[in-house]
mmCIF file of N, CA, C and O in Angstrom:
data_model
loop_
_atom_site.group_PDB
_atom_site.id
_atom_site.type_symbol
_atom_site.label_atom_id
_atom_site.label_comp_id
_atom_site.label_asym_id
_atom_site.label_seq_id
_atom_site.Cartn_x
_atom_site.Cartn_y
_atom_site.Cartn_z
ATOM 1 N N GLU A 14 5.301 -14.937 -13.999
ATOM 2 C CA GLU A 14 5.362 -13.646 -14.655
ATOM 3 C C GLU A 14 4.049 -12.879 -14.503
ATOM 4 O O GLU A 14 4.074 -11.664 -14.403
ATOM 5 N N ARG A 15 2.948 -13.621 -14.482
ATOM 6 C CA ARG A 15 1.660 -12.949 -14.314
ATOM 7 C C ARG A 15 1.580 -12.281 -12.943
ATOM 8 O O ARG A 15 1.148 -11.143 -12.828
ATOM 9 N N GLU A 16 2.018 -13.004 -11.918
ATOM 10 C CA GLU A 16 2.009 -12.412 -10.572
ATOM 11 C C GLU A 16 2.899 -11.178 -10.524
ATOM 12 O O GLU A 16 2.531 -10.162 -9.948
ATOM 13 N N LEU A 17 4.056 -11.263 -11.169
ATOM 14 C CA LEU A 17 4.985 -10.132 -11.206
ATOM 15 C C LEU A 17 4.341 -8.931 -11.899
ATOM 16 O O LEU A 17 4.490 -7.800 -11.449
ATOM 17 N N ALA A 18 3.597 -9.180 -12.951
ATOM 18 C CA ALA A 18 2.926 -8.098 -13.679
ATOM 19 C C ALA A 18 1.794 -7.481 -12.874
ATOM 20 O O ALA A 18 1.472 -6.298 -13.045
ATOM 21 N N GLU A 19 1.195 -8.251 -11.982
ATOM 22 C CA GLU A 19 0.076 -7.754 -11.177
ATOM 23 C C GLU A 19 0.522 -6.924 -9.982
ATOM 24 O O GLU A 19 -0.269 -6.150 -9.433
ATOM 25 N N LEU A 20 1.764 -7.063 -9.575
ATOM 26 C CA LEU A 20 2.228 -6.363 -8.374
ATOM 27 C C LEU A 20 2.276 -4.843 -8.516
ATOM 28 O O LEU A 20 1.795 -4.139 -7.619
ATOM 29 N N PRO A 21 2.830 -4.281 -9.584
ATOM 30 C CA PRO A 21 2.905 -2.816 -9.659
ATOM 31 C C PRO A 21 1.554 -2.102 -9.521
ATOM 32 O O PRO A 21 1.462 -1.142 -8.747
ATOM 33 N N PRO A 22 0.492 -2.553 -10.196
ATOM 34 C CA PRO A 22 -0.788 -1.852 -10.002
ATOM 35 C C PRO A 22 -1.307 -1.952 -8.560
ATOM 36 O O PRO A 22 -1.882 -0.998 -8.042
ATOM 37 N N ARG A 23 -1.074 -3.088 -7.914
ATOM 38 C CA ARG A 23 -1.500 -3.231 -6.512
ATOM 39 C C ARG A 23 -0.704 -2.293 -5.617
ATOM 40 O O ARG A 23 -1.262 -1.669 -4.704
ATOM 41 N N ILE A 24 0.585 -2.196 -5.877
ATOM 42 C CA ILE A 24 1.441 -1.313 -5.082
ATOM 43 C C ILE A 24 1.023 0.142 -5.284
ATOM 44 O O ILE A 24 0.902 0.898 -4.317
ATOM 45 N N VAL A 25 0.791 0.534 -6.518
ATOM 46 C CA VAL A 25 0.384 1.914 -6.820
ATOM 47 C C VAL A 25 -0.929 2.231 -6.110
ATOM 48 O O VAL A 25 -1.079 3.301 -5.510
ATOM 49 N N ALA A 26 -1.879 1.315 -6.154
ATOM 50 C CA ALA A 26 -3.175 1.549 -5.505
ATOM 51 C C ALA A 26 -3.001 1.743 -4.000
ATOM 52 O O ALA A 26 -3.616 2.637 -3.404
ATOM 53 N N LEU A 27 -2.168 0.924 -3.380
ATOM 54 C CA LEU A 27 -1.933 1.068 -1.941
ATOM 55 C C LEU A 27 -1.207 2.371 -1.622
ATOM 56 O O LEU A 27 -1.527 3.035 -0.629
ATOM 57 N N GLU A 28 -0.236 2.730 -2.448
ATOM 58 C CA GLU A 28 0.474 3.989 -2.213
ATOM 59 C C GLU A 28 -0.464 5.184 -2.368
ATOM 60 O O GLU A 28 -0.375 6.152 -1.618
ATOM 61 N N GLU A 29 -1.378 5.107 -3.320
ATOM 62 C CA GLU A 29 -2.363 6.180 -3.488
ATOM 63 C C GLU A 29 -3.308 6.241 -2.291
ATOM 64 O O GLU A 29 -3.630 7.322 -1.805
ATOM 65 N N GLU A 30 -3.739 5.079 -1.817
ATOM 66 C CA GLU A 30 -4.600 5.052 -0.633
ATOM 67 C C GLU A 30 -3.870 5.631 0.573
ATOM 68 O O GLU A 30 -4.433 6.414 1.344
ATOM 69 N N GLU A 31 -2.595 5.265 0.712
ATOM 70 C CA GLU A 31 -1.788 5.777 1.820
ATOM 71 C C GLU A 31 -1.679 7.300 1.745
ATOM 72 O O GLU A 31 -1.824 7.994 2.759
ATOM 73 N N ALA A 32 -1.447 7.834 0.553
ATOM 74 C CA ALA A 32 -1.341 9.286 0.380
ATOM 75 C C ALA A 32 -2.668 9.970 0.717
ATOM 76 O O ALA A 32 -2.674 11.023 1.367
ATOM 77 N N ARG A 33 -3.777 9.378 0.290
ATOM 78 C CA ARG A 33 -5.094 9.948 0.617
ATOM 79 C C ARG A 33 -5.334 9.939 2.118
ATOM 80 O O ARG A 33 -5.858 10.900 2.675
ATOM 81 N N LEU A 34 -4.954 8.849 2.778
ATOM 82 C CA LEU A 34 -5.131 8.769 4.228
ATOM 83 C C LEU A 34 -4.304 9.836 4.938
ATOM 84 O O LEU A 34 -4.796 10.490 5.864
ATOM 85 N N HIS A 35 -3.063 10.011 4.505
ATOM 86 C CA HIS A 35 -2.223 11.046 5.127
ATOM 87 C C HIS A 35 -2.844 12.431 4.927
ATOM 88 O O HIS A 35 -2.867 13.239 5.860
ATOM 89 N N ALA A 36 -3.351 12.681 3.736
ATOM 90 C CA ALA A 36 -3.985 13.976 3.467
ATOM 91 C C ALA A 36 -5.235 14.155 4.326
ATOM 92 O O ALA A 36 -5.465 15.232 4.893
ATOM 93 N N THR A 37 -6.027 13.117 4.435
ATOM 94 C CA THR A 37 -7.243 13.185 5.237
ATOM 95 C C THR A 37 -6.905 13.403 6.707
ATOM 96 O O THR A 37 -7.521 14.233 7.383
ATOM 97 N N LEU A 38 -5.910 12.664 7.183
ATOM 98 C CA LEU A 38 -5.527 12.787 8.592
ATOM 99 C C LEU A 38 -4.857 14.122 8.896
ATOM 100 O O LEU A 38 -4.794 14.529 10.053
ATOM 101 N N ALA A 39 -4.379 14.816 7.888
ATOM 102 C CA ALA A 39 -3.774 16.132 8.088
ATOM 103 C C ALA A 39 -4.819 17.241 8.171
ATOM 104 O O ALA A 39 -4.492 18.370 8.540
ATOM 105 N N ASP A 40 -6.055 16.918 7.857
ATOM 106 C CA ASP A 40 -7.129 17.910 7.861
ATOM 107 C C ASP A 40 -7.690 18.066 9.276
ATOM 108 O O ASP A 40 -8.249 17.120 9.831
ATOM 109 N N PRO A 41 -7.553 19.250 9.884
ATOM 110 C CA PRO A 41 -8.046 19.455 11.245
ATOM 111 C C PRO A 41 -9.552 19.227 11.387
ATOM 112 O O PRO A 41 -10.029 18.863 12.457
ATOM 113 N N GLU A 42 -10.293 19.440 10.318
ATOM 114 C CA GLU A 42 -11.746 19.222 10.374
ATOM 115 C C GLU A 42 -12.092 17.780 10.734
ATOM 116 O O GLU A 42 -13.088 17.517 11.389
ATOM 117 N N LEU A 43 -11.277 16.860 10.290
ATOM 118 C CA LEU A 43 -11.523 15.448 10.594
ATOM 119 C C LEU A 43 -11.574 15.240 12.104
ATOM 120 O O LEU A 43 -12.429 14.513 12.603
ATOM 121 N N TYR A 44 -10.687 15.887 12.818
ATOM 122 C CA TYR A 44 -10.594 15.691 14.265
ATOM 123 C C TYR A 44 -11.730 16.398 15.003
ATOM 124 O O TYR A 44 -12.075 16.009 16.115
ATOM 125 N N ARG A 45 -12.314 17.395 14.376
ATOM 126 C CA ARG A 45 -13.450 18.077 14.993
ATOM 127 C C ARG A 45 -14.723 17.253 14.878
ATOM 128 O O ARG A 45 -15.585 17.319 15.735
ATOM 129 N N HIS A 46 -14.830 16.536 13.771
ATOM 130 C CA HIS A 46 -16.086 15.833 13.495
ATOM 131 C C HIS A 46 -15.909 14.340 13.262
ATOM 132 O O HIS A 46 -16.904 13.629 13.130
ATOM 133 N N GLY A 47 -14.678 13.864 13.206
ATOM 134 C CA GLY A 47 -14.410 12.493 12.794
ATOM 135 C C GLY A 47 -14.738 11.421 13.800
ATOM 136 O O GLY A 47 -15.298 10.394 13.446
ATOM 137 N N GLY A 48 -14.378 11.611 15.040
ATOM 138 C CA GLY A 48 -14.624 10.599 16.060
ATOM 139 C C GLY A 48 -14.057 9.244 15.689
ATOM 140 O O GLY A 48 -12.850 9.097 15.527
ATOM 141 N N PRO A 49 -14.924 8.242 15.527
ATOM 142 C CA PRO A 49 -14.465 6.883 15.218
ATOM 143 C C PRO A 49 -13.729 6.789 13.876
ATOM 144 O O PRO A 49 -12.914 5.908 13.677
ATOM 145 N N GLU A 50 -14.030 7.707 12.979
ATOM 146 C CA GLU A 50 -13.373 7.699 11.671
ATOM 147 C C GLU A 50 -11.871 7.929 11.824
ATOM 148 O O GLU A 50 -11.067 7.315 11.122
ATOM 149 N N VAL A 51 -11.478 8.781 12.748
ATOM 150 C CA VAL A 51 -10.057 9.049 12.982
ATOM 151 C C VAL A 51 -9.362 7.753 13.395
ATOM 152 O O VAL A 51 -8.303 7.410 12.862
ATOM 153 N N ALA A 52 -9.957 7.027 14.309
ATOM 154 C CA ALA A 52 -9.364 5.768 14.775
ATOM 155 C C ALA A 52 -9.285 4.748 13.641
ATOM 156 O O ALA A 52 -8.274 4.051 13.496
ATOM 157 N N ARG A 53 -10.318 4.669 12.827
ATOM 158 C CA ARG A 53 -10.339 3.712 11.722
ATOM 159 C C ARG A 53 -9.239 4.039 10.706
ATOM 160 O O ARG A 53 -8.496 3.154 10.288
ATOM 161 N N LEU A 54 -9.133 5.307 10.354
ATOM 162 C CA LEU A 54 -8.123 5.707 9.381
ATOM 163 C C LEU A 54 -6.712 5.537 9.933
ATOM 164 O O LEU A 54 -5.806 5.091 9.227
ATOM 165 N N THR A 55 -6.530 5.890 11.190
ATOM 166 C CA THR A 55 -5.228 5.740 11.827
ATOM 167 C C THR A 55 -4.818 4.274 11.894
ATOM 168 O O THR A 55 -3.646 3.943 11.697
ATOM 169 N N ALA A 56 -5.764 3.400 12.135
ATOM 170 C CA ALA A 56 -5.467 1.971 12.195
ATOM 171 C C ALA A 56 -5.161 1.399 10.808
ATOM 172 O O ALA A 56 -4.437 0.410 10.691
ATOM 173 N N ARG A 57 -5.699 1.994 9.773
ATOM 174 C CA ARG A 57 -5.488 1.489 8.418
ATOM 175 C C ARG A 57 -4.049 1.728 7.936
ATOM 176 O O ARG A 57 -3.509 0.918 7.171
ATOM 177 N N LEU A 58 -3.427 2.814 8.389
ATOM 178 C CA LEU A 58 -2.074 3.134 7.915
ATOM 179 C C LEU A 58 -1.057 2.010 8.149
ATOM 180 O O LEU A 58 -0.358 1.616 7.219
ATOM 181 N N PRO A 59 -0.942 1.464 9.357
ATOM 182 C CA PRO A 59 0.034 0.379 9.549
ATOM 183 C C PRO A 59 -0.301 -0.852 8.702
ATOM 184 O O PRO A 59 0.603 -1.552 8.248
ATOM 185 N N ALA A 60 -1.583 -1.098 8.470
ATOM 186 C CA ALA A 60 -1.973 -2.232 7.630
ATOM 187 C C ALA A 60 -1.492 -2.022 6.200
ATOM 188 O O ALA A 60 -0.995 -2.956 5.555
ATOM 189 N N ILE A 61 -1.625 -0.803 5.699
ATOM 190 C CA ILE A 61 -1.146 -0.491 4.348
ATOM 191 C C ILE A 61 0.369 -0.646 4.287
ATOM 192 O O ILE A 61 0.904 -1.248 3.352
ATOM 193 N N GLU A 62 1.062 -0.113 5.280
ATOM 194 C CA GLU A 62 2.516 -0.203 5.302
ATOM 195 C C GLU A 62 2.982 -1.654 5.321
ATOM 196 O O GLU A 62 3.931 -2.022 4.614
ATOM 197 N N GLN A 63 2.306 -2.498 6.086
ATOM 198 C CA GLN A 63 2.664 -3.914 6.154
ATOM 199 C C GLN A 63 2.398 -4.607 4.821
ATOM 200 O O GLN A 63 3.220 -5.378 4.332
ATOM 201 N N GLU A 64 1.267 -4.303 4.222
ATOM 202 C CA GLU A 64 0.938 -4.912 2.932
ATOM 203 C C GLU A 64 1.936 -4.465 1.856
ATOM 204 O O GLU A 64 2.372 -5.273 1.035
ATOM 205 N N LEU A 65 2.304 -3.184 1.867
ATOM 206 C CA LEU A 65 3.300 -2.697 0.910
ATOM 207 C C LEU A 65 4.641 -3.407 1.110
ATOM 208 O O LEU A 65 5.290 -3.803 0.130
ATOM 209 N N ALA A 66 5.057 -3.578 2.343
ATOM 210 C CA ALA A 66 6.321 -4.263 2.616
ATOM 211 C C ALA A 66 6.272 -5.695 2.088
ATOM 212 O O ALA A 66 7.242 -6.177 1.482
ATOM 213 N N THR A 67 5.152 -6.356 2.277
ATOM 214 C CA THR A 67 4.980 -7.718 1.778
ATOM 215 C C THR A 67 5.040 -7.757 0.254
ATOM 216 O O THR A 67 5.721 -8.599 -0.331
ATOM 217 N N LEU A 68 4.335 -6.822 -0.383
ATOM 218 C CA LEU A 68 4.313 -6.794 -1.847
ATOM 219 C C LEU A 68 5.687 -6.461 -2.419
ATOM 220 O O LEU A 68 6.122 -7.069 -3.402
ATOM 221 N N TYR A 69 6.385 -5.498 -1.812
ATOM 222 C CA TYR A 69 7.729 -5.164 -2.282
ATOM 223 C C TYR A 69 8.672 -6.362 -2.121
ATOM 224 O O TYR A 69 9.495 -6.651 -2.990
ATOM 225 N N GLY A 70 8.542 -7.061 -1.009
ATOM 226 C CA GLY A 70 9.359 -8.255 -0.786
ATOM 227 C C GLY A 70 9.092 -9.324 -1.825
ATOM 228 O O GLY A 70 10.019 -9.951 -2.361
ATOM 229 N N ARG A 71 7.826 -9.531 -2.116
ATOM 230 C CA ARG A 71 7.455 -10.529 -3.131
ATOM 231 C C ARG A 71 7.962 -10.104 -4.506
ATOM 232 O O ARG A 71 8.430 -10.933 -5.281
ATOM 233 N N TRP A 72 7.855 -8.816 -4.807
ATOM 234 C CA TRP A 72 8.325 -8.301 -6.088
ATOM 235 C C TRP A 72 9.824 -8.579 -6.245
ATOM 236 O O TRP A 72 10.275 -9.065 -7.281
ATOM 237 N N GLU A 73 10.584 -8.282 -5.203
ATOM 238 C CA GLU A 73 12.023 -8.548 -5.248
ATOM 239 C C GLU A 73 12.302 -10.035 -5.438
ATOM 240 O O GLU A 73 13.186 -10.423 -6.210
ATOM 241 N N GLU A 74 11.544 -10.858 -4.748
ATOM 242 C CA GLU A 74 11.713 -12.309 -4.863
ATOM 243 C C GLU A 74 11.442 -12.777 -6.292
ATOM 244 O O GLU A 74 12.222 -13.539 -6.868
ATOM 245 N N LEU A 75 10.341 -12.312 -6.865
ATOM 246 C CA LEU A 75 9.988 -12.713 -8.227
ATOM 247 C C LEU A 75 10.978 -12.169 -9.249
ATOM 248 O O LEU A 75 11.307 -12.849 -10.222
ATOM 249 N N GLU A 76 11.453 -10.949 -9.050
ATOM 250 C CA GLU A 76 12.462 -10.390 -9.946
ATOM 251 C C GLU A 76 13.742 -11.225 -9.888
ATOM 252 O O GLU A 76 14.392 -11.458 -10.908
ATOM 253 N N GLY A 77 14.093 -11.672 -8.686
ATOM 254 C CA GLY A 77 15.274 -12.524 -8.531
ATOM 255 C C GLY A 77 15.112 -13.840 -9.257
ATOM 256 O O GLY A 77 16.046 -14.317 -9.916
ATOM 257 N N ILE A 78 13.938 -14.413 -9.177
ATOM 258 C CA ILE A 78 13.667 -15.669 -9.881
ATOM 259 C C ILE A 78 13.728 -15.434 -11.385
ATOM 260 O O ILE A 78 14.343 -16.203 -12.120
ATOM 261 N N LYS A 79 13.108 -14.345 -11.832
ATOM 262 C CA LYS A 79 13.091 -14.033 -13.259
ATOM 263 C C LYS A 79 14.510 -13.791 -13.769
ATOM 264 O O LYS A 79 14.882 -14.258 -14.844
ATOM 265 N N SER A 80 15.315 -13.069 -12.996
ATOM 266 C CA SER A 80 16.694 -12.795 -13.392
ATOM 267 C C SER A 80 17.510 -14.086 -13.462
ATOM 268 O O SER A 80 18.363 -14.241 -14.322
ATOM 269 N N GLY A 81 17.227 -15.002 -12.576
ATOM 270 C CA GLY A 81 17.940 -16.278 -12.547
ATOM 271 C C GLY A 81 17.586 -17.185 -13.697
ATOM 272 O O GLY A 81 18.357 -18.063 -14.066
ATOM 273 N N GLU A 82 16.427 -16.969 -14.311
ATOM 274 C CA GLU A 82 16.002 -17.816 -15.417
ATOM 275 C C GLU A 82 16.894 -17.635 -16.629
ATOM 276 O O GLU A 82 17.090 -18.554 -17.402
ATOM 277 N N GLY A 83 17.421 -16.440 -16.820
ATOM 278 C CA GLY A 83 18.225 -16.156 -17.995
ATOM 279 C C GLY A 83 19.642 -16.688 -17.910
ATOM 280 O O GLY A 83 20.385 -16.656 -18.869
ATOM 281 N N GLU A 84 20.038 -17.176 -16.752
ATOM 282 C CA GLU A 84 21.430 -17.638 -16.570
ATOM 283 C C GLU A 84 21.614 -19.042 -17.075
ATOM 284 O O GLU A 84 20.836 -19.863 -17.139
#
């Protein structure tokens, strides 16, 4: 249950980071002056998406276990 309780804040933090990255990458100024920063930020997006998929999968798994406990 503790792990299940810890997942939502981690997911929210990653979703917020993802939104910030999208906003940053949408700024044309970044591409004028960003250089290596553009590559770093672009590479971070798939990592966030993969981590979110893992966390959502774990959340579903734990919810299933929790739901099964009441039966």
